[in-house]
PDB file of C-alpha atoms in Angstrom:
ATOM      1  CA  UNK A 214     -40.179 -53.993  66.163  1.00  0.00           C
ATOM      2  CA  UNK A 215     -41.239 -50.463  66.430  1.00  0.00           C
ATOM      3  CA  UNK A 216     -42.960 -48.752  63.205  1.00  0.00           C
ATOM      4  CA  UNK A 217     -44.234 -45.088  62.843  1.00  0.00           C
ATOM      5  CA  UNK A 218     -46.689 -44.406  59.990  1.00  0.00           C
ATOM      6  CA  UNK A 219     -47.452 -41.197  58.821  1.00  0.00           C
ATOM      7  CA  UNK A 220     -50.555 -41.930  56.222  1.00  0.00           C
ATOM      8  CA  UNK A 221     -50.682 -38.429  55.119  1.00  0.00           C
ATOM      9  CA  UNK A 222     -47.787 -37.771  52.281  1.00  0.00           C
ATOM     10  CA  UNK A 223     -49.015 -34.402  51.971  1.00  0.00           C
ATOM     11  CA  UNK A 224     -51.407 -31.624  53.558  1.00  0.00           C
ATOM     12  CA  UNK A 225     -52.232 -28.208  52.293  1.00  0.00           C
ATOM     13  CA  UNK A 226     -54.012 -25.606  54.903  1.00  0.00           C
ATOM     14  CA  UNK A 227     -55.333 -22.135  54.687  1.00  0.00           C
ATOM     15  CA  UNK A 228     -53.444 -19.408  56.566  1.00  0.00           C
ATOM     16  CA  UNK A 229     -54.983 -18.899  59.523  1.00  0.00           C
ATOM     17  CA  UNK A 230     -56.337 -22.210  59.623  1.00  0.00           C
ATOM     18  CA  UNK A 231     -55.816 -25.076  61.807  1.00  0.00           C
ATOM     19  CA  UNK A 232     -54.282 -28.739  60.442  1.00  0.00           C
ATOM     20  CA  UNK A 233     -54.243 -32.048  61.979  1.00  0.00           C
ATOM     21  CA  UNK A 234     -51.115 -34.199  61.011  1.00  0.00           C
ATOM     22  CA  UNK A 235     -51.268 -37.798  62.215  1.00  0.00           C
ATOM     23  CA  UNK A 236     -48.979 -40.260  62.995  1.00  0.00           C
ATOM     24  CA  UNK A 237     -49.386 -44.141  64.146  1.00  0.00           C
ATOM     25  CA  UNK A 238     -47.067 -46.217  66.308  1.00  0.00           C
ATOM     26  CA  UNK A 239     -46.980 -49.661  66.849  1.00  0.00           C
ATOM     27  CA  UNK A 240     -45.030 -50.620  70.164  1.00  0.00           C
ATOM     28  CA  UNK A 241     -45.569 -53.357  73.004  1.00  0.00           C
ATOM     29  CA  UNK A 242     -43.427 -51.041  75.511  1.00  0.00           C
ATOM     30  CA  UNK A 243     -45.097 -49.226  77.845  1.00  0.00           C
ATOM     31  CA  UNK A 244     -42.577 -46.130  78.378  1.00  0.00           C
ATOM     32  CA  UNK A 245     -41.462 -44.386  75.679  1.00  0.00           C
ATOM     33  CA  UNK A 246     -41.106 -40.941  73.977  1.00  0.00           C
ATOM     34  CA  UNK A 247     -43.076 -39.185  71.033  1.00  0.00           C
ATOM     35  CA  UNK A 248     -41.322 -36.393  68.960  1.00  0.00           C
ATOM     36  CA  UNK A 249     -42.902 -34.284  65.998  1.00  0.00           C
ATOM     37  CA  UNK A 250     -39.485 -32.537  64.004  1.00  0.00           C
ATOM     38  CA  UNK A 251     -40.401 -29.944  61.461  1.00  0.00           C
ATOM     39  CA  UNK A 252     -37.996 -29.731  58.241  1.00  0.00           C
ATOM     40  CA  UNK A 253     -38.828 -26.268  56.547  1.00  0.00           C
ATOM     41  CA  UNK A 254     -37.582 -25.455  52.584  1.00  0.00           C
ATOM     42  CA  UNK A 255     -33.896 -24.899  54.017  1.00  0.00           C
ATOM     43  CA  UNK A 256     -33.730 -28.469  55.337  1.00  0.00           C
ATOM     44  CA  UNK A 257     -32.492 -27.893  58.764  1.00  0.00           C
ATOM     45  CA  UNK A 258     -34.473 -30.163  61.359  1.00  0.00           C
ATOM     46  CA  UNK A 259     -36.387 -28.519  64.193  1.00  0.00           C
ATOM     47  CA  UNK A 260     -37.815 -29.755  67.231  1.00  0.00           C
ATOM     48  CA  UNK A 261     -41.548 -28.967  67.130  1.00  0.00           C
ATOM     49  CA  UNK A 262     -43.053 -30.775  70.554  1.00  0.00           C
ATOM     50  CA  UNK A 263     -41.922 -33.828  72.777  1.00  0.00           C
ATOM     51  CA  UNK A 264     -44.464 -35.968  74.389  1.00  0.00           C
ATOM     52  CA  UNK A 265     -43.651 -38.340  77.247  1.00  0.00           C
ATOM     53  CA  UNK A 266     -46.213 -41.586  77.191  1.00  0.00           C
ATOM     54  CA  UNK A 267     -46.703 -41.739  80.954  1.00  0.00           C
ATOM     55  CA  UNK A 268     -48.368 -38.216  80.779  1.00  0.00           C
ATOM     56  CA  UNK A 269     -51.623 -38.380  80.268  1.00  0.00           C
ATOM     57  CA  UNK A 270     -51.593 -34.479  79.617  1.00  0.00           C
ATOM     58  CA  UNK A 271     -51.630 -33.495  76.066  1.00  0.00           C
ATOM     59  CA  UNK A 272     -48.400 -31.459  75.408  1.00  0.00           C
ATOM     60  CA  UNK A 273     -48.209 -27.866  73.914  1.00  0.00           C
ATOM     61  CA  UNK A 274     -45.895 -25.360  72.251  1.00  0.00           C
ATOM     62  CA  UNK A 275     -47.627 -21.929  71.743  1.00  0.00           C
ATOM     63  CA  UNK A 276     -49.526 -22.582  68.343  1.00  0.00           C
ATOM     64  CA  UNK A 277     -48.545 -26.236  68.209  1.00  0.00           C
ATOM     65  CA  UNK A 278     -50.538 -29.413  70.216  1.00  0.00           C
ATOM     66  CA  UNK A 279     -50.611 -32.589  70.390  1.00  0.00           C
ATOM     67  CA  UNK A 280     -53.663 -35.494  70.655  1.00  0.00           C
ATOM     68  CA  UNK A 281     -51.957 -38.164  72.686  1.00  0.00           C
ATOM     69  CA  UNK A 282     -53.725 -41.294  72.527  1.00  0.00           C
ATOM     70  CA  UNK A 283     -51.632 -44.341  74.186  1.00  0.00           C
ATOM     71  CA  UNK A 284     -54.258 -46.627  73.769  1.00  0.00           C
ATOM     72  CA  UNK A 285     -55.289 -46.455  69.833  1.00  0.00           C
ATOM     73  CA  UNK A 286     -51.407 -45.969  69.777  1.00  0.00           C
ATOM     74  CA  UNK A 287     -51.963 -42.023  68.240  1.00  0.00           C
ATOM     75  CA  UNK A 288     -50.117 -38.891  68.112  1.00  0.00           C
ATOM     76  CA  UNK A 289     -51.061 -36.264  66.411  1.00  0.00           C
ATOM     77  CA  UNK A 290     -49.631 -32.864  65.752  1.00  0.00           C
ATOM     78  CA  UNK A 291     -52.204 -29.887  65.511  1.00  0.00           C
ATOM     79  CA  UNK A 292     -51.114 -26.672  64.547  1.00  0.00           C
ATOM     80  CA  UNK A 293     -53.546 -23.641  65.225  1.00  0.00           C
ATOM     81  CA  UNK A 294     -53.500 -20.448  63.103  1.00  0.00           C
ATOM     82  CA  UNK A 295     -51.110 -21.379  60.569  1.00  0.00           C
ATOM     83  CA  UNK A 296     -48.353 -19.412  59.199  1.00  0.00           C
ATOM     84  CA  UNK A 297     -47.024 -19.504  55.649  1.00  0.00           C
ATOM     85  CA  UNK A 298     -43.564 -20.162  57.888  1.00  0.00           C
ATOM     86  CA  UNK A 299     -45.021 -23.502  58.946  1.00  0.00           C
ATOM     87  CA  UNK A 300     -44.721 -24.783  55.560  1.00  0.00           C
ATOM     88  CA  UNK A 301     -42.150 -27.680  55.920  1.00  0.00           C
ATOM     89  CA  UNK A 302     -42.502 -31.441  56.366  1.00  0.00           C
ATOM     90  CA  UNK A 303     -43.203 -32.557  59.724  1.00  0.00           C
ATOM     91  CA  UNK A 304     -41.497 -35.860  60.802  1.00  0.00           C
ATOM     92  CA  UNK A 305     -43.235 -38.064  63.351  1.00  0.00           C
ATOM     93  CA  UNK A 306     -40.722 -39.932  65.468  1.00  0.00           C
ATOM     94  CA  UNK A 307     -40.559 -42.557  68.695  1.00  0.00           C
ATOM     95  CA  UNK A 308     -37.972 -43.243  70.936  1.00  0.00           C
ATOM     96  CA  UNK A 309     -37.730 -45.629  73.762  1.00  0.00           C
ATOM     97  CA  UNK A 310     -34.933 -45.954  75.945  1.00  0.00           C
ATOM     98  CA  UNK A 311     -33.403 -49.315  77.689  1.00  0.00           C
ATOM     99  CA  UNK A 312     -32.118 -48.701  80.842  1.00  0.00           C
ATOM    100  CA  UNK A 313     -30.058 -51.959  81.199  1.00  0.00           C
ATOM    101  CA  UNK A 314     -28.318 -51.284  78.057  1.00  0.00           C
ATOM    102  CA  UNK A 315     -28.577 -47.766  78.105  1.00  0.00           C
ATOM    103  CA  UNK A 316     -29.420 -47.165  74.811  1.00  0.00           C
ATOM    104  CA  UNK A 317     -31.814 -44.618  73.095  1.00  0.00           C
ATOM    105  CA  UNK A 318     -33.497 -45.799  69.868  1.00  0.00           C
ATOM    106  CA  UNK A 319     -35.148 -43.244  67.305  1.00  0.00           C
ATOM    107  CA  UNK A 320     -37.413 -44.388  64.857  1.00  0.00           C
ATOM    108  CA  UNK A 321     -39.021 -41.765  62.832  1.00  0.00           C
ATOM    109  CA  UNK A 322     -42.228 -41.726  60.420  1.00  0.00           C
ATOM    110  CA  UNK A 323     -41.888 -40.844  56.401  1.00  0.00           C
ATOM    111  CA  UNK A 324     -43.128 -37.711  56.452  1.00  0.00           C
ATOM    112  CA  UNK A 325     -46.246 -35.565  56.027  1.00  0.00           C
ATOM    113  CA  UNK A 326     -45.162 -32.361  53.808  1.00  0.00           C
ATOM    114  CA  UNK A 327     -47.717 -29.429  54.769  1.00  0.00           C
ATOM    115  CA  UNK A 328     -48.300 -26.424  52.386  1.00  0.00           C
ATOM    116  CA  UNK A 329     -49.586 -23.603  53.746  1.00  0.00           C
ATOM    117  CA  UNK A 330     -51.489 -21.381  51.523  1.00  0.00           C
ATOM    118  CA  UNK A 331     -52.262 -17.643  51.642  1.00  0.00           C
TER     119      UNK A 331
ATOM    120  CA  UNK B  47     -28.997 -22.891  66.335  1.00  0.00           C
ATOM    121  CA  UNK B  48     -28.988 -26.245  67.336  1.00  0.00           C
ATOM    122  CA  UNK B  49     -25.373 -26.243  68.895  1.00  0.00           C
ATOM    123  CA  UNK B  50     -24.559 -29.107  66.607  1.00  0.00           C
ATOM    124  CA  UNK B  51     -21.897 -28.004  63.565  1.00  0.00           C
ATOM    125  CA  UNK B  52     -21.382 -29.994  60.953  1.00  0.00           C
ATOM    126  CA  UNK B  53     -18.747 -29.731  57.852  1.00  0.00           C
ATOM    127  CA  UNK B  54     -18.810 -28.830  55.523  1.00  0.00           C
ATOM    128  CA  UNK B  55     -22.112 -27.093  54.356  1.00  0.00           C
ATOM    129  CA  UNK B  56     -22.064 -28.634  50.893  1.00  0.00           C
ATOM    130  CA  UNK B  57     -19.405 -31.280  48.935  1.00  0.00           C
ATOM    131  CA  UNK B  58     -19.254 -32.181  45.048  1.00  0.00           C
ATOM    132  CA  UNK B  59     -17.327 -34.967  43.730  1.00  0.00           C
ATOM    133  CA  UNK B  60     -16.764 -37.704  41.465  1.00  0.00           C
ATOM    134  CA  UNK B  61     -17.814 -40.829  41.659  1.00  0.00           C
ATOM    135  CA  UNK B  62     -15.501 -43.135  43.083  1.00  0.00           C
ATOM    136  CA  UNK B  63     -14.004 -40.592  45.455  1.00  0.00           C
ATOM    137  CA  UNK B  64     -13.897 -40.589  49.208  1.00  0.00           C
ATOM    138  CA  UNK B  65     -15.082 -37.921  51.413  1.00  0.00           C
ATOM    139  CA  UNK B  66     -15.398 -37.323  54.955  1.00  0.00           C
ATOM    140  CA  UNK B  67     -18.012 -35.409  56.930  1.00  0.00           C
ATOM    141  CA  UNK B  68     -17.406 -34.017  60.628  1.00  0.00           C
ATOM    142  CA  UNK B  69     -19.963 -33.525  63.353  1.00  0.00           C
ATOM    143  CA  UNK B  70     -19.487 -31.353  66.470  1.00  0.00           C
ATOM    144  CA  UNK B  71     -22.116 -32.054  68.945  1.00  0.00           C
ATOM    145  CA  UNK B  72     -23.514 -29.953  71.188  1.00  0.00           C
ATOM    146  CA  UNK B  73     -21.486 -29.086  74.420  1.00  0.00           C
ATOM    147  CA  UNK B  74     -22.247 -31.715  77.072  1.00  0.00           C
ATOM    148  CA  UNK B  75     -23.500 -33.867  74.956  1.00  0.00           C
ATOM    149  CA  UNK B  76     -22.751 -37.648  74.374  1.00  0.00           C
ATOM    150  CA  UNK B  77     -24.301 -39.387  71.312  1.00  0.00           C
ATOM    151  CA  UNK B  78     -24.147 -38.609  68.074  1.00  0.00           C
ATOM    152  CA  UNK B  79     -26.097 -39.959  65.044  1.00  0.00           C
ATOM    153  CA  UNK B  80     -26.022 -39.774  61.288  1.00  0.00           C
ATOM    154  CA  UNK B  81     -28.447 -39.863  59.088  1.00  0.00           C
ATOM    155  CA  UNK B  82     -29.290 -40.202  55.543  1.00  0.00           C
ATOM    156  CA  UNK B  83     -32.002 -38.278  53.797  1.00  0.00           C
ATOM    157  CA  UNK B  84     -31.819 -38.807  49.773  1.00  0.00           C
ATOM    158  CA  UNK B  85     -33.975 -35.656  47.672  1.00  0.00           C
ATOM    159  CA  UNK B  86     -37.692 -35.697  49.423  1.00  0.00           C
ATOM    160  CA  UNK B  87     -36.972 -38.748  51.179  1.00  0.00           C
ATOM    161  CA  UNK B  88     -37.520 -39.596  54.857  1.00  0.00           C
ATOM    162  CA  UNK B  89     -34.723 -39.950  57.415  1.00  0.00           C
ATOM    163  CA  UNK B  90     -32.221 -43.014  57.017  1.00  0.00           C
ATOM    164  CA  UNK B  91     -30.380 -44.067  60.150  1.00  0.00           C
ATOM    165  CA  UNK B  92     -26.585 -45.001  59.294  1.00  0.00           C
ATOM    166  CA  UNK B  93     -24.961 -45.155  62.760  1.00  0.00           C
ATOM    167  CA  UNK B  94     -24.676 -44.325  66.286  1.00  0.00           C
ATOM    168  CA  UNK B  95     -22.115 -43.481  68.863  1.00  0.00           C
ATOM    169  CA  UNK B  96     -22.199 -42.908  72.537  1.00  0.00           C
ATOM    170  CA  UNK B  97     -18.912 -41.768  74.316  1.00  0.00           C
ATOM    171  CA  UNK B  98     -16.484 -42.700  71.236  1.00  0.00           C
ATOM    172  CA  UNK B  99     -18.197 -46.255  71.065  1.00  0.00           C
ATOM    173  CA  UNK B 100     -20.616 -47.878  68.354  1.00  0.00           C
ATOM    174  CA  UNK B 101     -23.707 -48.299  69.625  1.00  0.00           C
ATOM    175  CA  UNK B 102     -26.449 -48.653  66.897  1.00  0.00           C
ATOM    176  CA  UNK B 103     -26.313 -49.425  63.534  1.00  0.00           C
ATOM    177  CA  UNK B 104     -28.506 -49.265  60.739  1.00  0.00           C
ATOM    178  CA  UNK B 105     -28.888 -49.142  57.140  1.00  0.00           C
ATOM    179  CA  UNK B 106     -25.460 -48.263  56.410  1.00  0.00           C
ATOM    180  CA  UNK B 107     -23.096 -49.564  53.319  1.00  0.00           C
ATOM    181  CA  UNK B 108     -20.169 -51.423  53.660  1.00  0.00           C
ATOM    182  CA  UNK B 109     -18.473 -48.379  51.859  1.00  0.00           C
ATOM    183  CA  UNK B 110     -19.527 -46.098  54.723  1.00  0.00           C
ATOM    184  CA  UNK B 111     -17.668 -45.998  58.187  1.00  0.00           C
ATOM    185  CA  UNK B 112     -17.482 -43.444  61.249  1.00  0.00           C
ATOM    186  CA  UNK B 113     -16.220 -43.297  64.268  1.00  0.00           C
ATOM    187  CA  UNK B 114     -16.219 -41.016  67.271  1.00  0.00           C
ATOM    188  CA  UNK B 115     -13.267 -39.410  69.020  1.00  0.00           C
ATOM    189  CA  UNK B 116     -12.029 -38.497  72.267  1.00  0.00           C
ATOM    190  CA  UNK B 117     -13.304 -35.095  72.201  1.00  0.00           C
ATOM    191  CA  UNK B 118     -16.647 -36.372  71.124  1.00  0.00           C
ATOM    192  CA  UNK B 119     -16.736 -35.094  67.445  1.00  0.00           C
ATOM    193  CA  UNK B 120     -17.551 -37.388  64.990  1.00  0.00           C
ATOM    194  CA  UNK B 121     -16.567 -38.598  61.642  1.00  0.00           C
ATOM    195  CA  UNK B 122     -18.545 -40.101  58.476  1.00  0.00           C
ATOM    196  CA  UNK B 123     -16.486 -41.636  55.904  1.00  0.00           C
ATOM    197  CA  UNK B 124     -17.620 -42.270  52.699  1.00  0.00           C
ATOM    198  CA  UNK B 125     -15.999 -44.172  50.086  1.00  0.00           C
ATOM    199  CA  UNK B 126     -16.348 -45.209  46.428  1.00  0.00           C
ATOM    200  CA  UNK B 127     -19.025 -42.966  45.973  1.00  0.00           C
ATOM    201  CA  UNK B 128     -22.038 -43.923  43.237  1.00  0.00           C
ATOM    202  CA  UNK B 129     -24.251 -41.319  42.510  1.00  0.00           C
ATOM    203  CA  UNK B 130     -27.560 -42.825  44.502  1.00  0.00           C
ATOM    204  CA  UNK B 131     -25.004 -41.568  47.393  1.00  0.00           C
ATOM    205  CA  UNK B 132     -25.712 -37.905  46.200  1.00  0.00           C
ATOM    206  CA  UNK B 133     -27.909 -36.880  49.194  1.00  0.00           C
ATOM    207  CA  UNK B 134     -27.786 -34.564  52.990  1.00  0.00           C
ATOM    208  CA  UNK B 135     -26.289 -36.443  55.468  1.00  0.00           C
ATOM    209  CA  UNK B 136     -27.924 -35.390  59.212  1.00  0.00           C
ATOM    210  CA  UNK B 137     -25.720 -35.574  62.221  1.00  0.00           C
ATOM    211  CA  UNK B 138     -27.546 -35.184  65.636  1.00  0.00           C
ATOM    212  CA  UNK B 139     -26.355 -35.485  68.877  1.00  0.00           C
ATOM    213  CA  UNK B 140     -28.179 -36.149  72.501  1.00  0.00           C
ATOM    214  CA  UNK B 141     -27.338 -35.652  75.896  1.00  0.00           C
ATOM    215  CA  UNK B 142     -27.732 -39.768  76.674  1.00  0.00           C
ATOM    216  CA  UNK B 143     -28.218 -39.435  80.072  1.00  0.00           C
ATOM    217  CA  UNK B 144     -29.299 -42.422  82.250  1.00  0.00           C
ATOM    218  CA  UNK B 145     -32.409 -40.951  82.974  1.00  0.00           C
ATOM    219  CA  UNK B 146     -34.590 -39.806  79.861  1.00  0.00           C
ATOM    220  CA  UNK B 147     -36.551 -36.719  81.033  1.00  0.00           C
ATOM    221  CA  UNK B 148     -34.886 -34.815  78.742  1.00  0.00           C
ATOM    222  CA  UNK B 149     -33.605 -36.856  75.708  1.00  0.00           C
ATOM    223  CA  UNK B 150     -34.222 -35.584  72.318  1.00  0.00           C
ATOM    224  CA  UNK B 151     -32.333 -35.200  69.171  1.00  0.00           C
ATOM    225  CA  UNK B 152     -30.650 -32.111  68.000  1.00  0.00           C
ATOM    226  CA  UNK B 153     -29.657 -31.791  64.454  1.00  0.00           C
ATOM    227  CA  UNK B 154     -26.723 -30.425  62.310  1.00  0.00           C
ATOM    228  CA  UNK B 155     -27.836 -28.202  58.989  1.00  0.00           C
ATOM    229  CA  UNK B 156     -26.288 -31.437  57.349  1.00  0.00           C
ATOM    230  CA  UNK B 157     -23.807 -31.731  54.331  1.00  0.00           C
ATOM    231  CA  UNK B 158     -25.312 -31.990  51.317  1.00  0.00           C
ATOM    232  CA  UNK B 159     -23.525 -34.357  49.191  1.00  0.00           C
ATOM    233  CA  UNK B 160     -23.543 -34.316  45.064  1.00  0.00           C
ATOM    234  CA  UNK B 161     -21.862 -36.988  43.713  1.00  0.00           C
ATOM    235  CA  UNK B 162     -21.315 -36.552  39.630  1.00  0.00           C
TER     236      UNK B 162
END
């Protein structure tokens, strides 16, 4: 079965800064999707950056990247010049679909809760 | 704005009570998910639909049910609430296409659920 670990409960960063979340997958599939969700004080759940496993090319969102690494089974979420609005907690999360079923599955990490600091 | 609506915003009631919570997803889309998410807790998945059929479930109580209708909204029903059911309740719906280029999960604001 699929697992996402996310080994960092909490973060704190400088504004200004830049912060490395990580996040760990375990998965014998091959195709498969990579999510990082952002949950800010008011609780609503945001898409931060998608990341499809057959690209080898890192994907970005203005301030926000991600290090892809299929092999040591990585993905983690940096954000560049942090804002005091990027204080949430960031949810790691995995997806892989089955086409003969044609199901989606979601699995999502615990949580890293980032604190940023002016 | 997500597109996805959910009702309502917040609920308080007794223990033992029953409540439902509604989900609109977005427009097009097919699936819709709930989740769970008790006070600074990660993200429990309950239960998901795709085109008014179950299709996943997970951690969710015999005292829980949904279903999904026609018109694609959905429908968490809670029943004989304790208090450790006190907590927001995510729905999020997907496009479920066959092809997954552009699958992700968009969320409700969630109903926040105090049970006393």
């Amino acid at each position: 079965a699929q697992t996402v670990t996310q080994s960092q409960p909490e973060m704190s960063v400088q504004e200004a800064e830049t912060v490395t979340l990580s996040c760990t997958y375990d998965t014998s599939e091959n195709n498969y999707y990579l999510f990082w969700y952002k949950q800010p004080p008011s609780r609503q759940m945001i898409l931060v950056i998608r990341q499809e496993a057959y690209k080898q090319q890192n994907a970005t969102e203005n301030r926000f990247s991600v290090n892809f690494q299929k092999a040591a089974k990585s993905f983690s979420l940096k954000i560049s010049d942090s804002q005091l609005g990027d204080t949430a907690m960031y949810f790691c999360a995995f997806m892989k679909h089955r086409y003969l079923s044609g199901t989606y599955k979601y699995i999502f990490g615990t949580g890293t809760r980032l604190k940023v600091l002016a | 704005d997500s597109g996805v609506t959910q009702t309502p915003k917040h609920l308080i009631t007794a223990t033992g009570q029953r409540v439902t919570l509604r989900c609109s997803p977005r427009s097009g889309d097919l699936s819709v998910y709930w989740y769970q998410q008790s006070l600074d807790q990660g993200l429990q998945f309950l239960i998901q639909y795709y085109n008014g059929e179950e299709r996943a479930k997970g951690n969710i109580l015999e005292r829980f049910s949904a279903q999904q209708f026609p018109d694609l909204h959905s429908e968490l029903n809670l029943s004989s609430l304790e208090l450790g059911d006190s907590a927001l309740y995510f729905c999020a719906s997907s496009p479920h296409r066959e092809i997954a280029t552009n699958e992700k999960l968009f969320f409700g604001s969630g109903t926040q659920l105090s049970v006393l």
